Amino acid sequence: MTETSSDDVRTFRRKTERVVNEIAQGLRTLDAGLGWFSALAPTRQQEVLQEVTGYAMQAHITAADGRAGVARSGVKPTANPAVMICMDPPRYGFANLPAAEHVKAFRVLVSVFAIADTRRRETHCKGACGHAWHNLGRGKGVSPT
């Protein structure tokens, strides 16, 4: 069994942060991000789902964000991840879903995060944002590892 170094974990988290924020800001398509996600091992997919869940929580998603994100994601509103994100309050156990649901969960989570994060960039961070992940298109974003 090989151990993962803390540097590897940090690098992977930075890559996840970059991909998800590029999708949220329209700098990468959801399909391109899905290609990256789909190529990951199932355990890595679970790690990504946990990270993106954290981003969604930090963006303070609302039930309306959930509904709009599900519509944007292309996932049926009756799919487990879609139902979970639209609950009030949302349920966040996406990494615990069966592996067959991970792609749907990624689509839903990233789409909902994009809605909520866009709202926050246009309200809370408008004009004087110091968040590196909100400045990807201006060359000030997270490192492209």
GROMACS .gro file of C-alpha atoms in nm:
model
  145
    1MET     CA    1   0.000   0.000   0.000
    2THR     CA    2   0.139   0.339  -0.095
    3GLU     CA    3   0.087   0.643   0.119
    4THR     CA    4  -0.016   0.977  -0.019
    5SER     CA    5   0.208   1.264   0.086
    6SER     CA    6   0.062   1.586   0.220
    7ASP     CA    7   0.212   1.763  -0.084
    8ASP     CA    8   0.017   1.532  -0.315
    9VAL     CA    9  -0.303   1.603  -0.124
   10ARG     CA   10  -0.246   1.982  -0.140
   11THR     CA   11  -0.167   1.965  -0.511
   12PHE     CA   12  -0.481   1.763  -0.578
   13ARG     CA   13  -0.695   2.005  -0.375
   14ARG     CA   14  -0.551   2.302  -0.566
   15LYS     CA   15  -0.629   2.127  -0.894
   16THR     CA   16  -0.983   2.058  -0.776
   17GLU     CA   17  -1.025   2.419  -0.666
   18ARG     CA   18  -0.898   2.541  -1.003
   19VAL     CA   19  -1.120   2.314  -1.213
   20VAL     CA   20  -1.436   2.385  -1.012
   21ASN     CA   21  -1.383   2.762  -1.007
   22GLU     CA   22  -1.303   2.768  -1.379
   23ILE     CA   23  -1.635   2.593  -1.444
   24ALA     CA   24  -1.818   2.832  -1.209
   25GLN     CA   25  -1.669   3.134  -1.390
   26GLY     CA   26  -1.728   3.002  -1.742
   27LEU     CA   27  -1.356   2.956  -1.813
   28ARG     CA   28  -1.401   2.579  -1.852
   29THR     CA   29  -1.713   2.395  -1.967
   30LEU     CA   30  -1.898   2.160  -1.738
   31ASP     CA   31  -1.833   1.882  -1.991
   32ALA     CA   32  -1.456   1.950  -1.982
   33GLY     CA   33  -1.464   1.942  -1.602
   34LEU     CA   34  -1.665   1.625  -1.616
   35GLY     CA   35  -1.398   1.470  -1.838
   36TRP     CA   36  -1.137   1.550  -1.573
   37PHE     CA   37  -1.361   1.415  -1.294
   38SER     CA   38  -1.455   1.097  -1.480
   39ALA     CA   39  -1.088   1.008  -1.533
   40LEU     CA   40  -1.027   1.003  -1.157
   41ALA     CA   41  -1.023   0.689  -0.946
   42PRO     CA   42  -1.341   0.639  -0.737
   43THR     CA   43  -1.165   0.739  -0.414
   44ARG     CA   44  -1.041   1.060  -0.578
   45GLN     CA   45  -1.394   1.128  -0.702
   46GLN     CA   46  -1.516   1.101  -0.344
   47GLU     CA   47  -1.249   1.349  -0.235
   48VAL     CA   48  -1.359   1.591  -0.506
   49LEU     CA   49  -1.723   1.557  -0.405
   50GLN     CA   50  -1.627   1.635  -0.045
   51GLU     CA   51  -1.427   1.942  -0.157
   52VAL     CA   52  -1.703   2.075  -0.381
   53THR     CA   53  -1.957   2.017  -0.105
   54GLY     CA   54  -1.743   2.245   0.112
   55TYR     CA   55  -1.734   2.509  -0.161
   56ALA     CA   56  -2.114   2.493  -0.193
   57MET     CA   57  -2.155   2.531   0.181
   58GLN     CA   58  -1.918   2.830   0.185
   59ALA     CA   59  -2.117   2.989  -0.099
   60HIS     CA   60  -2.430   2.961   0.120
   61ILE     CA   61  -2.643   2.789  -0.142
   62THR     CA   62  -3.015   2.838  -0.122
   63ALA     CA   63  -3.302   2.612  -0.229
   64ALA     CA   64  -3.345   2.841  -0.532
   65ASP     CA   65  -2.975   2.795  -0.618
   66GLY     CA   66  -3.032   2.420  -0.591
   67ARG     CA   67  -3.324   2.424  -0.835
   68ALA     CA   68  -3.143   2.651  -1.083
   69GLY     CA   69  -2.826   2.444  -1.058
   70VAL     CA   70  -3.009   2.118  -1.115
   71ALA     CA   71  -3.173   2.267  -1.424
   72ARG     CA   72  -2.830   2.378  -1.548
   73SER     CA   73  -2.665   2.043  -1.469
   74GLY     CA   74  -2.873   1.834  -1.707
   75VAL     CA   75  -2.942   1.583  -1.430
   76LYS     CA   76  -3.302   1.473  -1.383
   77PRO     CA   77  -3.464   1.650  -1.087
   78THR     CA   78  -3.560   1.309  -0.945
   79ALA     CA   79  -3.199   1.179  -0.932
   80ASN     CA   80  -3.060   1.138  -0.579
   81PRO     CA   81  -2.806   1.423  -0.598
   82ALA     CA   82  -3.070   1.661  -0.740
   83VAL     CA   83  -3.319   1.577  -0.466
   84MET     CA   84  -3.050   1.611  -0.197
   85ILE     CA   85  -2.934   1.957  -0.307
   86CYS     CA   86  -3.289   2.093  -0.338
   87MET     CA   87  -3.389   1.998   0.016
   88ASP     CA   88  -3.422   2.277   0.267
   89PRO     CA   89  -3.166   2.262   0.414
   90PRO     CA   90  -2.966   2.076   0.148
   91ARG     CA   91  -2.826   1.732   0.224
   92TYR     CA   92  -2.453   1.706   0.162
   93GLY     CA   93  -2.365   1.333   0.172
   94PHE     CA   94  -2.267   1.322  -0.197
   95ALA     CA   95  -1.938   1.140  -0.140
   96ASN     CA   96  -2.135   0.860   0.029
   97LEU     CA   97  -2.352   0.797  -0.274
   98PRO     CA   98  -2.280   0.482  -0.478
   99ALA     CA   99  -2.000   0.527  -0.733
  100ALA     CA  100  -2.259   0.507  -1.012
  101GLU     CA  101  -2.404   0.837  -0.882
  102HIS     CA  102  -2.074   1.028  -0.859
  103VAL     CA  103  -2.088   1.183  -1.207
  104LYS     CA  104  -2.443   1.307  -1.147
  105ALA     CA  105  -2.340   1.440  -0.807
  106PHE     CA  106  -2.044   1.625  -0.958
  107ARG     CA  107  -2.266   1.779  -1.229
  108VAL     CA  108  -2.522   1.891  -0.972
  109LEU     CA  109  -2.275   2.020  -0.713
  110VAL     CA  110  -2.063   2.218  -0.957
  111SER     CA  111  -2.370   2.364  -1.128
  112VAL     CA  112  -2.527   2.470  -0.799
  113PHE     CA  113  -2.195   2.608  -0.677
  114ALA     CA  114  -2.164   2.810  -1.000
  115ILE     CA  115  -2.506   2.968  -0.939
  116ALA     CA  116  -2.438   3.052  -0.575
  117ASP     CA  117  -2.080   3.166  -0.629
  118THR     CA  118  -2.182   3.393  -0.917
  119ARG     CA  119  -2.444   3.552  -0.693
  120ARG     CA  120  -2.185   3.607  -0.420
  121ARG     CA  121  -1.927   3.749  -0.664
  122GLU     CA  122  -2.191   3.995  -0.787
  123THR     CA  123  -2.303   4.099  -0.438
  124HIS     CA  124  -2.060   4.039  -0.151
  125CYS     CA  125  -1.739   4.058  -0.355
  126LYS     CA  126  -1.835   4.313  -0.617
  127GLY     CA  127  -1.558   4.562  -0.685
  128ALA     CA  128  -1.319   4.483  -0.403
  129CYS     CA  129  -1.279   4.109  -0.396
  130GLY     CA  130  -0.956   3.970  -0.258
  131HIS     CA  131  -1.050   3.604  -0.302
  132ALA     CA  132  -0.795   3.453  -0.540
  133TRP     CA  133  -1.049   3.200  -0.669
  134HIS     CA  134  -1.280   3.485  -0.778
  135ASN     CA  135  -1.010   3.642  -0.994
  136LEU     CA  136  -0.917   3.359  -1.230
  137GLY     CA  137  -0.999   3.553  -1.547
  138ARG     CA  138  -0.784   3.846  -1.433
  139GLY     CA  139  -0.463   3.651  -1.381
  140LYS     CA  140  -0.483   3.671  -1.000
  141GLY     CA  141  -0.636   3.330  -0.938
  142VAL     CA  142  -0.516   3.014  -0.777
  143SER     CA  143  -0.204   2.856  -0.918
  144PRO     CA  144  -0.263   2.635  -1.225
  145THR     CA  145  -0.124   2.311  -1.086
   0.00000   0.00000   0.00000
